[in-house]
Protein backbone atom coordinates (compact mmCIF):
# COMPACT_ATOMS: atom_id res chain seq x y z
CA UNK A 1 0.00 0.00 0.00
CA UNK A 2 1.29 3.45 -0.94
CA UNK A 3 1.13 5.40 2.32
CA UNK A 4 1.31 8.65 0.40
CA UNK A 5 -1.78 7.94 -1.69
CA UNK A 6 -5.17 8.89 -0.37
CA UNK A 7 -7.43 5.81 -0.49
CA UNK A 8 -10.37 6.35 -2.85
CA UNK A 9 -12.88 5.41 -0.16
CA UNK A 10 -11.43 7.77 2.46
CA UNK A 11 -14.29 9.97 3.69
CA UNK A 12 -13.82 13.70 3.50
CA UNK A 13 -13.45 15.15 7.01
CA UNK A 14 -16.22 17.73 7.14
CA UNK A 15 -17.51 17.50 10.71
CA UNK A 16 -16.07 17.59 14.21
CA UNK A 17 -17.20 13.96 14.71
CA UNK A 18 -15.22 12.81 11.67
CA UNK A 19 -12.28 14.94 12.83
CA UNK A 20 -12.39 13.35 16.28
CA UNK A 21 -12.30 9.88 14.74
CA UNK A 22 -9.30 10.95 12.63
CA UNK A 23 -7.58 12.40 15.73
CA UNK A 24 -8.13 9.19 17.74
CA UNK A 25 -6.70 7.09 14.93
CA UNK A 26 -3.69 9.35 14.44
CA UNK A 27 -2.95 9.51 18.18
CA UNK A 28 -2.78 5.71 18.16
CA UNK A 29 -0.60 5.59 15.03
CA UNK A 30 1.77 8.29 16.31
CA UNK A 31 2.22 6.47 19.63
CA UNK A 32 2.92 3.22 17.79
CA UNK A 33 5.46 4.89 15.50
CA UNK A 34 7.26 7.06 18.03
CA UNK A 35 7.05 4.93 21.19
CA UNK A 36 9.08 6.73 23.90
CA UNK A 37 11.34 8.66 21.51
CA UNK A 38 11.50 12.41 20.89
CA UNK A 39 10.08 14.24 17.88
CA UNK A 40 11.20 17.61 16.52
CA UNK A 41 8.85 20.03 14.75
CA UNK A 42 9.40 23.42 13.12
CA UNK A 43 6.36 25.31 14.32
CA UNK A 44 5.75 28.38 12.18
CA UNK A 45 2.30 29.16 13.53
CA UNK A 46 0.71 28.41 10.14
CA UNK A 47 -2.32 26.15 10.00
CA UNK A 48 -0.57 22.94 9.01
CA UNK A 49 2.32 22.97 11.47
CA UNK A 50 0.00 24.17 14.26
CA UNK A 51 -2.43 21.30 13.70
CA UNK A 52 0.43 18.79 13.59
CA UNK A 53 1.83 20.25 16.81
CA UNK A 54 -1.53 20.01 18.61
CA UNK A 55 -2.02 16.46 17.36
CA UNK A 56 1.42 15.37 18.52
CA UNK A 57 1.04 17.07 21.90
CA UNK A 58 -2.18 15.10 22.36
CA UNK A 59 -0.41 11.89 21.40
CA UNK A 60 2.99 12.20 23.07
CA UNK A 61 2.99 15.42 25.13
CA UNK A 62 6.49 16.57 26.05
CA UNK A 63 8.19 14.07 23.78
CA UNK A 64 7.45 16.63 21.08
CA UNK A 65 9.95 19.47 20.86
CA UNK A 66 8.58 22.43 18.89
CA UNK A 67 11.00 24.99 17.54
CA UNK A 68 9.53 28.37 16.65
CA UNK A 69 11.92 30.63 14.78
CA UNK A 70 10.88 34.27 14.75
CA UNK A 71 12.69 35.63 11.71
CA UNK A 72 11.57 39.16 12.51
CA UNK A 73 9.36 39.08 9.42
CA UNK A 74 6.26 37.80 11.20
CA UNK A 75 3.05 39.77 11.33
CA UNK A 76 2.30 41.73 14.49
CA UNK A 77 1.47 39.43 17.40
CA UNK A 78 2.10 36.18 15.54
CA UNK A 79 5.01 34.78 17.52
CA UNK A 80 3.27 35.86 20.72
CA UNK A 81 0.23 33.86 19.63
CA UNK A 82 2.33 30.74 19.03
CA UNK A 83 3.77 31.04 22.55
CA UNK A 84 0.36 31.74 24.10
CA UNK A 85 -1.43 28.86 22.38
CA UNK A 86 1.27 26.22 22.63
CA UNK A 87 3.43 27.04 25.64
CA UNK A 88 0.86 28.67 27.92
CA UNK A 89 -2.23 26.84 26.65
CA UNK A 90 -1.00 23.35 25.80
CA UNK A 91 2.11 23.24 27.99
CA UNK A 92 4.20 22.39 24.94
CA UNK A 93 7.90 21.77 25.00
CA UNK A 94 8.57 24.89 22.91
CA UNK A 95 11.93 26.36 21.99
CA UNK A 96 11.44 29.98 20.96
CA UNK A 97 14.21 31.59 18.97
CA UNK A 98 14.19 35.29 18.27
CA UNK A 99 16.43 35.42 15.21
CA UNK A 100 15.35 38.91 14.14
CA UNK A 101 18.80 40.49 14.35
CA UNK A 102 20.42 37.60 12.52
CA UNK A 103 17.98 37.81 9.63
CA UNK A 104 18.08 41.57 9.32
CA UNK A 105 21.86 41.46 9.26
CA UNK A 106 21.88 38.79 6.51
CA UNK A 107 19.30 40.72 4.49
CA UNK A 108 20.97 44.10 4.82
CA UNK A 109 21.20 45.81 1.43
CA UNK A 110 19.77 42.80 -0.46
CA UNK A 111 17.33 44.06 -3.07
CA UNK A 112 16.60 41.11 -5.33
CA UNK A 113 13.39 39.31 -4.25
CA UNK A 114 14.60 35.82 -5.12
CA UNK A 115 17.89 36.36 -3.30
CA UNK A 116 15.89 37.58 -0.29
CA UNK A 117 13.76 34.42 -0.43
CA UNK A 118 16.88 32.22 -0.66
CA UNK A 119 18.57 33.92 2.28
CA UNK A 120 15.45 33.63 4.45
CA UNK A 121 15.03 29.93 3.57
CA UNK A 122 18.71 29.05 4.03
CA UNK A 123 18.94 30.89 7.34
CA UNK A 124 15.96 28.96 8.61
CA UNK A 125 17.62 25.62 7.84
CA UNK A 126 20.81 26.81 9.54
CA UNK A 127 19.01 27.87 12.74
CA UNK A 128 16.91 24.72 12.79
CA UNK A 129 20.06 22.65 12.35
CA UNK A 130 21.78 24.45 15.23
CA UNK A 131 18.81 23.77 17.50
CA UNK A 132 18.53 20.14 16.40
CA UNK A 133 22.20 19.63 17.28
CA UNK A 134 21.69 21.05 20.78
CA UNK A 135 18.89 18.61 21.52
CA UNK A 136 19.65 15.04 22.42
CA UNK A 137 17.84 11.86 21.57
CA UNK A 138 15.70 13.18 18.72
CA UNK A 139 14.79 10.39 16.32
CA UNK A 140 11.81 11.80 14.46
CA UNK A 141 10.96 14.91 12.50
CA UNK A 142 7.31 15.96 12.25
CA UNK A 143 6.16 17.98 9.26
CA UNK A 144 2.91 19.65 8.26
CA UNK A 145 2.91 18.16 4.78
CA UNK A 146 -0.63 18.07 3.38
CA UNK A 147 -2.07 16.18 0.41
CA UNK A 148 -1.81 19.01 -2.16
CA UNK A 149 1.93 19.20 -1.33
CA UNK A 150 2.26 15.53 -2.27
CA UNK A 151 0.20 15.86 -5.45
CA UNK A 152 1.67 19.16 -6.61
CA UNK A 153 5.31 18.73 -5.71
CA UNK A 154 7.73 16.16 -4.49
CA UNK A 155 6.07 15.83 -1.16
CA UNK A 156 6.80 18.94 0.81
CA UNK A 157 6.48 22.61 0.09
CA UNK A 158 9.24 25.05 0.71
CA UNK A 159 8.17 26.27 4.14
CA UNK A 160 7.67 22.77 5.46
CA UNK A 161 10.80 21.51 3.94
CA UNK A 162 13.57 21.06 6.40
CA UNK A 163 14.95 18.56 3.90
CA UNK A 164 17.99 20.80 3.53
CA UNK A 165 19.34 19.37 6.78
CA UNK A 166 22.74 17.68 6.48
CA UNK A 167 23.18 13.90 6.13
CA UNK A 168 23.92 13.27 9.79
CA UNK A 169 20.69 14.99 10.79
CA UNK A 170 18.23 12.89 8.90
CA UNK A 171 15.27 11.78 10.97
CA UNK A 172 12.37 9.45 10.36
CA UNK A 173 9.34 11.53 9.31
CA UNK A 174 6.03 11.88 11.14
CA UNK A 175 3.44 13.42 8.83
CA UNK A 176 0.00 12.83 10.31
CA UNK A 177 -1.96 15.17 7.99
CA UNK A 178 -0.25 14.14 4.76
CA UNK A 179 -3.44 12.68 3.28
CA UNK A 180 -5.66 15.64 4.16
CA UNK A 181 -6.80 18.59 2.12
CA UNK A 182 -6.54 22.06 3.62
CA UNK A 183 -10.22 22.33 4.55
CA UNK A 184 -9.94 19.02 6.42
CA UNK A 185 -6.83 20.19 8.28
CA UNK A 186 -8.86 23.20 9.44
CA UNK A 187 -11.72 20.98 10.72
CA UNK A 188 -9.17 18.88 12.61
CA UNK A 189 -7.66 22.10 14.01
CA UNK A 190 -11.05 23.15 15.33
CA UNK A 191 -11.65 19.73 16.84
CA UNK A 192 -8.29 19.99 18.60
CA UNK A 193 -9.40 23.28 20.14
CA UNK A 194 -7.02 25.61 18.31
CA UNK A 195 -8.22 29.24 18.09
CA UNK A 196 -10.06 30.43 14.99
CA UNK A 197 -7.41 33.05 14.21
CA UNK A 198 -4.88 30.23 13.85
CA UNK A 199 -7.08 27.65 12.12
CA UNK A 200 -8.58 30.07 9.59
CA UNK A 201 -5.37 31.95 9.07
CA UNK A 202 -5.02 33.29 5.55
CA UNK A 203 -2.05 32.15 3.49
CA UNK A 204 1.15 33.89 4.54
CA UNK A 205 4.31 33.44 2.48
CA UNK A 206 7.21 31.60 4.13
CA UNK A 207 9.46 34.66 3.69
CA UNK A 208 6.78 36.63 5.56
CA UNK A 209 6.84 40.40 5.54
CA UNK A 210 10.26 40.15 3.87
CA UNK A 211 8.68 40.15 0.40
CA UNK A 212 6.24 42.94 1.29
CA UNK A 213 8.92 45.34 2.48
CA UNK A 214 10.02 45.86 -1.10
CA UNK A 215 13.69 45.95 -2.08
CA UNK A 216 16.32 46.12 0.64
CA UNK A 217 14.65 45.68 4.03
CA UNK A 218 15.04 48.58 6.44
CA UNK A 219 13.96 48.43 10.05
CA UNK A 220 11.73 51.52 10.07
CA UNK A 221 10.01 50.58 6.86
CA UNK A 222 9.50 47.02 8.13
CA UNK A 223 7.86 48.45 11.25
CA UNK A 224 5.61 50.68 9.10
CA UNK A 225 4.66 47.55 7.16
CA UNK A 226 3.91 45.52 10.29
CA UNK A 227 1.86 48.29 11.88
CA UNK A 228 -0.14 49.08 8.73
CA UNK A 229 -0.82 45.36 8.18
CA UNK A 230 -2.11 45.07 11.76
CA UNK A 231 -4.45 48.05 11.23
CA UNK A 232 -5.74 46.55 7.97
CA UNK A 233 -6.43 43.22 9.70
CA UNK A 234 -8.15 44.90 12.62
CA UNK A 235 -10.43 46.98 10.40
CA UNK A 236 -11.24 44.05 8.07
CA UNK A 237 -12.19 42.07 11.17
CA UNK A 238 -14.47 44.85 12.42
CA UNK A 239 -16.11 45.11 8.99
CA UNK A 240 -16.64 41.30 8.88
CA UNK A 241 -14.42 40.99 5.84
CA UNK A 242 -11.88 38.53 7.26
CA UNK A 243 -13.87 35.49 6.16
CA UNK A 244 -14.98 37.07 2.87
CA UNK A 245 -11.64 38.13 1.42
CA UNK A 246 -9.13 35.36 0.66
CA UNK A 247 -5.92 37.25 1.33
CA UNK A 248 -5.20 40.84 2.30
CA UNK A 249 -2.11 42.65 3.44
CA UNK A 250 -0.11 45.84 3.04
CA UNK A 251 3.05 46.48 1.07
CA UNK A 252 5.59 49.26 1.62
CA UNK A 253 7.72 50.12 -1.43
CA UNK A 254 11.28 51.35 -1.25
CA UNK A 255 10.59 54.86 -2.43
CA UNK A 256 9.14 57.94 -0.81
CA UNK A 257 6.67 60.56 -1.93
CA UNK A 258 6.07 64.12 -0.83
CA UNK A 259 3.54 65.01 1.80
CA UNK A 260 2.78 67.76 4.24
CA UNK A 261 2.42 67.41 7.99
CA UNK A 262 1.94 70.20 10.54
CA UNK A 263 2.50 72.74 7.77
CA UNK A 264 5.86 71.23 6.87
CA UNK A 265 6.89 69.29 3.80
CA UNK A 266 7.70 65.63 4.48
CA UNK A 267 9.12 62.90 2.30
CA UNK A 268 7.54 59.64 3.48
CA UNK A 269 6.56 56.16 2.29
CA UNK A 270 3.33 55.14 0.65
CA UNK A 271 1.45 52.09 2.00
CA UNK A 272 -0.27 49.90 -0.59
CA UNK A 273 -3.30 47.84 0.43
CA UNK A 274 -3.59 44.53 -1.41
CA UNK A 275 -6.74 42.40 -1.15
CA UNK A 276 -7.68 39.50 -3.42
CA UNK A 277 -10.20 36.77 -3.89
CA UNK A 278 -9.21 33.53 -5.54
CA UNK A 279 -9.85 29.81 -5.54
CA UNK A 280 -6.38 28.47 -6.20
CA UNK A 281 -4.12 31.57 -6.24
CA UNK A 282 -3.46 31.02 -9.98
CA UNK A 283 -5.80 33.88 -10.87
CA UNK A 284 -7.30 36.46 -8.54
CA UNK A 285 -9.80 39.29 -8.52
CA UNK A 286 -9.89 42.45 -6.45
CA UNK A 287 -12.90 42.78 -4.15
CA UNK A 288 -14.92 46.00 -4.08
CA UNK A 289 -14.30 47.12 -0.53
CA UNK A 290 -16.77 49.57 0.93
CA UNK A 291 -15.42 53.11 0.65
CA UNK A 292 -16.06 53.88 4.32
CA UNK A 293 -13.94 50.87 5.33
CA UNK A 294 -11.08 51.89 3.03
CA UNK A 295 -11.27 55.46 4.30
CA UNK A 296 -11.14 54.35 7.92
CA UNK A 297 -8.09 52.18 7.21
CA UNK A 298 -6.36 55.00 5.34
CA UNK A 299 -7.13 57.51 8.11
CA UNK A 300 -5.79 55.16 10.78
CA UNK A 301 -2.62 54.29 8.87
CA UNK A 302 -1.89 57.96 8.19
CA UNK A 303 -2.52 58.91 11.81
CA UNK A 304 -0.86 55.94 13.53
CA UNK A 305 2.00 54.69 11.37
CA UNK A 306 5.24 56.61 11.49
CA UNK A 307 6.86 57.66 8.21
CA UNK A 308 3.79 57.17 5.99
CA UNK A 309 2.04 59.98 4.11
CA UNK A 310 0.01 58.17 1.45
CA UNK A 311 -2.25 55.08 1.21
CA UNK A 312 -3.16 53.32 -2.04
CA UNK A 313 -5.50 50.46 -2.93
CA UNK A 314 -4.13 48.07 -5.54
CA UNK A 315 -6.82 47.51 -8.22
CA UNK A 316 -4.87 44.95 -10.26
CA UNK A 317 -6.23 41.44 -10.81
CA UNK A 318 -3.99 38.40 -11.30
CA UNK A 319 -3.11 38.23 -14.21
CA UNK A 320 -1.35 40.40 -15.15
CA UNK A 321 -0.34 41.29 -11.56
CA UNK A 322 0.73 38.62 -9.09
CA UNK A 323 -0.80 38.63 -5.61
CA UNK A 324 2.47 39.56 -3.89
CA UNK A 325 4.43 42.56 -5.13
CA UNK A 326 7.76 40.77 -5.35
P1 LIG B 1 1.68 35.23 -6.26
O1 LIG B 1 2.33 36.48 -5.76
O2 LIG B 1 2.63 34.32 -6.97
O3 LIG B 1 1.20 34.44 -4.97
O4 LIG B 1 0.45 35.52 -7.09
C1 LIG B 1 0.38 33.30 -4.95
C2 LIG B 1 0.26 32.83 -3.51
O5 LIG B 1 1.51 32.31 -3.06
C3 LIG B 1 1.95 33.04 -1.93
N1 LIG B 1 3.42 33.21 -2.06
C4 LIG B 1 4.34 32.52 -1.36
N2 LIG B 1 4.21 31.53 -0.43
N3 LIG B 1 6.56 31.41 -0.24
C5 LIG B 1 5.31 30.99 0.13
O6 LIG B 1 5.21 30.11 1.00
C6 LIG B 1 6.78 32.38 -1.17
O7 LIG B 1 7.92 32.73 -1.48
C7 LIG B 1 5.59 32.95 -1.75
N4 LIG B 1 5.42 33.91 -2.69
C8 LIG B 1 4.07 34.04 -2.86
C9 LIG B 1 1.21 34.35 -1.96
O8 LIG B 1 1.11 34.94 -0.66
C10 LIG B 1 -0.13 33.94 -2.54
O9 LIG B 1 -0.97 33.38 -1.55
Coordinates of C-alpha atoms and ligand atoms in Angstrom, one line a residue:
X1 CA 0.0 0.0 0.0
X2 CA 1.3 3.4 -0.9
X3 CA 1.1 5.4 2.3
X4 CA 1.3 8.7 0.4
X5 CA -1.8 7.9 -1.7
X6 CA -5.2 8.9 -0.4
X7 CA -7.4 5.8 -0.5
X8 CA -10.4 6.3 -2.8
X9 CA -12.9 5.4 -0.2
X10 CA -11.4 7.8 2.5
X11 CA -14.3 10.0 3.7
X12 CA -13.8 13.7 3.5
X13 CA -13.5 15.2 7.0
X14 CA -16.2 17.7 7.1
X15 CA -17.5 17.5 10.7
X16 CA -16.1 17.6 14.2
X17 CA -17.2 14.0 14.7
X18 CA -15.2 12.8 11.7
X19 CA -12.3 14.9 12.8
X20 CA -12.4 13.3 16.3
X21 CA -12.3 9.9 14.7
X22 CA -9.3 11.0 12.6
X23 CA -7.6 12.4 15.7
X24 CA -8.1 9.2 17.7
X25 CA -6.7 7.1 14.9
X26 CA -3.7 9.3 14.4
X27 CA -2.9 9.5 18.2
X28 CA -2.8 5.7 18.2
X29 CA -0.6 5.6 15.0
X30 CA 1.8 8.3 16.3
X31 CA 2.2 6.5 19.6
X32 CA 2.9 3.2 17.8
X33 CA 5.5 4.9 15.5
X34 CA 7.3 7.1 18.0
X35 CA 7.1 4.9 21.2
X36 CA 9.1 6.7 23.9
X37 CA 11.3 8.7 21.5
X38 CA 11.5 12.4 20.9
X39 CA 10.1 14.2 17.9
X40 CA 11.2 17.6 16.5
X41 CA 8.9 20.0 14.7
X42 CA 9.4 23.4 13.1
X43 CA 6.4 25.3 14.3
X44 CA 5.8 28.4 12.2
X45 CA 2.3 29.2 13.5
X46 CA 0.7 28.4 10.1
X47 CA -2.3 26.2 10.0
X48 CA -0.6 22.9 9.0
X49 CA 2.3 23.0 11.5
X50 CA 0.0 24.2 14.3
X51 CA -2.4 21.3 13.7
X52 CA 0.4 18.8 13.6
X53 CA 1.8 20.2 16.8
X54 CA -1.5 20.0 18.6
X55 CA -2.0 16.5 17.4
X56 CA 1.4 15.4 18.5
X57 CA 1.0 17.1 21.9
X58 CA -2.2 15.1 22.4
X59 CA -0.4 11.9 21.4
X60 CA 3.0 12.2 23.1
X61 CA 3.0 15.4 25.1
X62 CA 6.5 16.6 26.1
X63 CA 8.2 14.1 23.8
X64 CA 7.4 16.6 21.1
X65 CA 10.0 19.5 20.9
X66 CA 8.6 22.4 18.9
X67 CA 11.0 25.0 17.5
X68 CA 9.5 28.4 16.7
X69 CA 11.9 30.6 14.8
X70 CA 10.9 34.3 14.8
X71 CA 12.7 35.6 11.7
X72 CA 11.6 39.2 12.5
X73 CA 9.4 39.1 9.4
X74 CA 6.3 37.8 11.2
X75 CA 3.0 39.8 11.3
X76 CA 2.3 41.7 14.5
X77 CA 1.5 39.4 17.4
X78 CA 2.1 36.2 15.5
X79 CA 5.0 34.8 17.5
X80 CA 3.3 35.9 20.7
X81 CA 0.2 33.9 19.6
X82 CA 2.3 30.7 19.0
X83 CA 3.8 31.0 22.6
X84 CA 0.4 31.7 24.1
X85 CA -1.4 28.9 22.4
X86 CA 1.3 26.2 22.6
X87 CA 3.4 27.0 25.6
X88 CA 0.9 28.7 27.9
X89 CA -2.2 26.8 26.7
X90 CA -1.0 23.3 25.8
X91 CA 2.1 23.2 28.0
X92 CA 4.2 22.4 24.9
X93 CA 7.9 21.8 25.0
X94 CA 8.6 24.9 22.9
X95 CA 11.9 26.4 22.0
X96 CA 11.4 30.0 21.0
X97 CA 14.2 31.6 19.0
X98 CA 14.2 35.3 18.3
X99 CA 16.4 35.4 15.2
X100 CA 15.3 38.9 14.1
X101 CA 18.8 40.5 14.4
X102 CA 20.4 37.6 12.5
X103 CA 18.0 37.8 9.6
X104 CA 18.1 41.6 9.3
X105 CA 21.9 41.5 9.3
X106 CA 21.9 38.8 6.5
X107 CA 19.3 40.7 4.5
X108 CA 21.0 44.1 4.8
X109 CA 21.2 45.8 1.4
X110 CA 19.8 42.8 -0.5
X111 CA 17.3 44.1 -3.1
X112 CA 16.6 41.1 -5.3
X113 CA 13.4 39.3 -4.3
X114 CA 14.6 35.8 -5.1
X115 CA 17.9 36.4 -3.3
X116 CA 15.9 37.6 -0.3
X117 CA 13.8 34.4 -0.4
X118 CA 16.9 32.2 -0.7
X119 CA 18.6 33.9 2.3
X120 CA 15.4 33.6 4.4
X121 CA 15.0 29.9 3.6
X122 CA 18.7 29.1 4.0
X123 CA 18.9 30.9 7.3
X124 CA 16.0 29.0 8.6
X125 CA 17.6 25.6 7.8
X126 CA 20.8 26.8 9.5
X127 CA 19.0 27.9 12.7
X128 CA 16.9 24.7 12.8
X129 CA 20.1 22.6 12.3
X130 CA 21.8 24.4 15.2
X131 CA 18.8 23.8 17.5
X132 CA 18.5 20.1 16.4
X133 CA 22.2 19.6 17.3
X134 CA 21.7 21.1 20.8
X135 CA 18.9 18.6 21.5
X136 CA 19.6 15.0 22.4
X137 CA 17.8 11.9 21.6
X138 CA 15.7 13.2 18.7
X139 CA 14.8 10.4 16.3
X140 CA 11.8 11.8 14.5
X141 CA 11.0 14.9 12.5
X142 CA 7.3 16.0 12.2
X143 CA 6.2 18.0 9.3
X144 CA 2.9 19.7 8.3
X145 CA 2.9 18.2 4.8
X146 CA -0.6 18.1 3.4
X147 CA -2.1 16.2 0.4
X148 CA -1.8 19.0 -2.2
X149 CA 1.9 19.2 -1.3
X150 CA 2.3 15.5 -2.3
X151 CA 0.2 15.9 -5.4
X152 CA 1.7 19.2 -6.6
X153 CA 5.3 18.7 -5.7
X154 CA 7.7 16.2 -4.5
X155 CA 6.1 15.8 -1.2
X156 CA 6.8 18.9 0.8
X157 CA 6.5 22.6 0.1
X158 CA 9.2 25.0 0.7
X159 CA 8.2 26.3 4.1
X160 CA 7.7 22.8 5.5
X161 CA 10.8 21.5 3.9
X162 CA 13.6 21.1 6.4
X163 CA 15.0 18.6 3.9
X164 CA 18.0 20.8 3.5
X165 CA 19.3 19.4 6.8
X166 CA 22.7 17.7 6.5
X167 CA 23.2 13.9 6.1
X168 CA 23.9 13.3 9.8
X169 CA 20.7 15.0 10.8
X170 CA 18.2 12.9 8.9
X171 CA 15.3 11.8 11.0
X172 CA 12.4 9.5 10.4
X173 CA 9.3 11.5 9.3
X174 CA 6.0 11.9 11.1
X175 CA 3.4 13.4 8.8
X176 CA 0.0 12.8 10.3
X177 CA -2.0 15.2 8.0
X178 CA -0.2 14.1 4.8
X179 CA -3.4 12.7 3.3
X180 CA -5.7 15.6 4.2
X181 CA -6.8 18.6 2.1
X182 CA -6.5 22.1 3.6
X183 CA -10.2 22.3 4.6
X184 CA -9.9 19.0 6.4
X185 CA -6.8 20.2 8.3
X186 CA -8.9 23.2 9.4
X187 CA -11.7 21.0 10.7
X188 CA -9.2 18.9 12.6
X189 CA -7.7 22.1 14.0
X190 CA -11.0 23.2 15.3
X191 CA -11.7 19.7 16.8
X192 CA -8.3 20.0 18.6
X193 CA -9.4 23.3 20.1
X194 CA -7.0 25.6 18.3
X195 CA -8.2 29.2 18.1
X196 CA -10.1 30.4 15.0
X197 CA -7.4 33.1 14.2
X198 CA -4.9 30.2 13.8
X199 CA -7.1 27.6 12.1
X200 CA -8.6 30.1 9.6
X201 CA -5.4 32.0 9.1
X202 CA -5.0 33.3 5.6
X203 CA -2.0 32.1 3.5
X204 CA 1.1 33.9 4.5
X205 CA 4.3 33.4 2.5
X206 CA 7.2 31.6 4.1
X207 CA 9.5 34.7 3.7
X208 CA 6.8 36.6 5.6
X209 CA 6.8 40.4 5.5
X210 CA 10.3 40.2 3.9
X211 CA 8.7 40.1 0.4
X212 CA 6.2 42.9 1.3
X213 CA 8.9 45.3 2.5
X214 CA 10.0 45.9 -1.1
X215 CA 13.7 46.0 -2.1
X216 CA 16.3 46.1 0.6
X217 CA 14.6 45.7 4.0
X218 CA 15.0 48.6 6.4
X219 CA 14.0 48.4 10.0
X220 CA 11.7 51.5 10.1
X221 CA 10.0 50.6 6.9
X222 CA 9.5 47.0 8.1
X223 CA 7.9 48.4 11.2
X224 CA 5.6 50.7 9.1
X225 CA 4.7 47.5 7.2
X226 CA 3.9 45.5 10.3
X227 CA 1.9 48.3 11.9
X228 CA -0.1 49.1 8.7
X229 CA -0.8 45.4 8.2
X230 CA -2.1 45.1 11.8
X231 CA -4.5 48.0 11.2
X232 CA -5.7 46.6 8.0
X233 CA -6.4 43.2 9.7
X234 CA -8.1 44.9 12.6
X235 CA -10.4 47.0 10.4
X236 CA -11.2 44.0 8.1
X237 CA -12.2 42.1 11.2
X238 CA -14.5 44.8 12.4
X239 CA -16.1 45.1 9.0
X240 CA -16.6 41.3 8.9
X241 CA -14.4 41.0 5.8
X242 CA -11.9 38.5 7.3
X243 CA -13.9 35.5 6.2
X244 CA -15.0 37.1 2.9
X245 CA -11.6 38.1 1.4
X246 CA -9.1 35.4 0.7
X247 CA -5.9 37.2 1.3
X248 CA -5.2 40.8 2.3
X249 CA -2.1 42.7 3.4
X250 CA -0.1 45.8 3.0
X251 CA 3.1 46.5 1.1
X252 CA 5.6 49.3 1.6
X253 CA 7.7 50.1 -1.4
X254 CA 11.3 51.3 -1.2
X255 CA 10.6 54.9 -2.4
X256 CA 9.1 57.9 -0.8
X257 CA 6.7 60.6 -1.9
X258 CA 6.1 64.1 -0.8
X259 CA 3.5 65.0 1.8
X260 CA 2.8 67.8 4.2
X261 CA 2.4 67.4 8.0
X262 CA 1.9 70.2 10.5
X263 CA 2.5 72.7 7.8
X264 CA 5.9 71.2 6.9
X265 CA 6.9 69.3 3.8
X266 CA 7.7 65.6 4.5
X267 CA 9.1 62.9 2.3
X268 CA 7.5 59.6 3.5
X269 CA 6.6 56.2 2.3
X270 CA 3.3 55.1 0.7
X271 CA 1.4 52.1 2.0
X272 CA -0.3 49.9 -0.6
X273 CA -3.3 47.8 0.4
X274 CA -3.6 44.5 -1.4
X275 CA -6.7 42.4 -1.1
X276 CA -7.7 39.5 -3.4
X277 CA -10.2 36.8 -3.9
X278 CA -9.2 33.5 -5.5
X279 CA -9.8 29.8 -5.5
X280 CA -6.4 28.5 -6.2
X281 CA -4.1 31.6 -6.2
X282 CA -3.5 31.0 -10.0
X283 CA -5.8 33.9 -10.9
X284 CA -7.3 36.5 -8.5
X285 CA -9.8 39.3 -8.5
X286 CA -9.9 42.4 -6.5
X287 CA -12.9 42.8 -4.1
X288 CA -14.9 46.0 -4.1
X289 CA -14.3 47.1 -0.5
X290 CA -16.8 49.6 0.9
X291 CA -15.4 53.1 0.6
X292 CA -16.1 53.9 4.3
X293 CA -13.9 50.9 5.3
X294 CA -11.1 51.9 3.0
X295 CA -11.3 55.5 4.3
X296 CA -11.1 54.3 7.9
X297 CA -8.1 52.2 7.2
X298 CA -6.4 55.0 5.3
X299 CA -7.1 57.5 8.1
X300 CA -5.8 55.2 10.8
X301 CA -2.6 54.3 8.9
X302 CA -1.9 58.0 8.2
X303 CA -2.5 58.9 11.8
X304 CA -0.9 55.9 13.5
X305 CA 2.0 54.7 11.4
X306 CA 5.2 56.6 11.5
X307 CA 6.9 57.7 8.2
X308 CA 3.8 57.2 6.0
X309 CA 2.0 60.0 4.1
X310 CA 0.0 58.2 1.4
X311 CA -2.2 55.1 1.2
X312 CA -3.2 53.3 -2.0
X313 CA -5.5 50.5 -2.9
X314 CA -4.1 48.1 -5.5
X315 CA -6.8 47.5 -8.2
X316 CA -4.9 44.9 -10.3
X317 CA -6.2 41.4 -10.8
X318 CA -4.0 38.4 -11.3
X319 CA -3.1 38.2 -14.2
X320 CA -1.3 40.4 -15.1
X321 CA -0.3 41.3 -11.6
X322 CA 0.7 38.6 -9.1
X323 CA -0.8 38.6 -5.6
X324 CA 2.5 39.6 -3.9
X325 CA 4.4 42.6 -5.1
X326 CA 7.8 40.8 -5.3
Ligands
LIG1 P1 1.7 35.2 -6.3 O1 2.3 36.5 -5.8 O2 2.6 34.3 -7.0 O3 1.2 34.4 -5.0 O4 0.5 35.5 -7.1 C1 0.4 33.3 -5.0 C2 0.3 32.8 -3.5 O5 1.5 32.3 -3.1 C3 2.0 33.0 -1.9 N1 3.4 33.2 -2.1 C4 4.3 32.5 -1.4 N2 4.2 31.5 -0.4 N3 6.6 31.4 -0.2 C5 5.3 31.0 0.1 O6 5.2 30.1 1.0 C6 6.8 32.4 -1.2 O7 7.9 32.7 -1.5 C7 5.6 33.0 -1.7 N4 5.4 33.9 -2.7 C8 4.1 34.0 -2.9 C9 1.2 34.4 -2.0 O8 1.1 34.9 -0.7 C10 -0.1 33.9 -2.5 O9 -1.0 33.4 -1.5

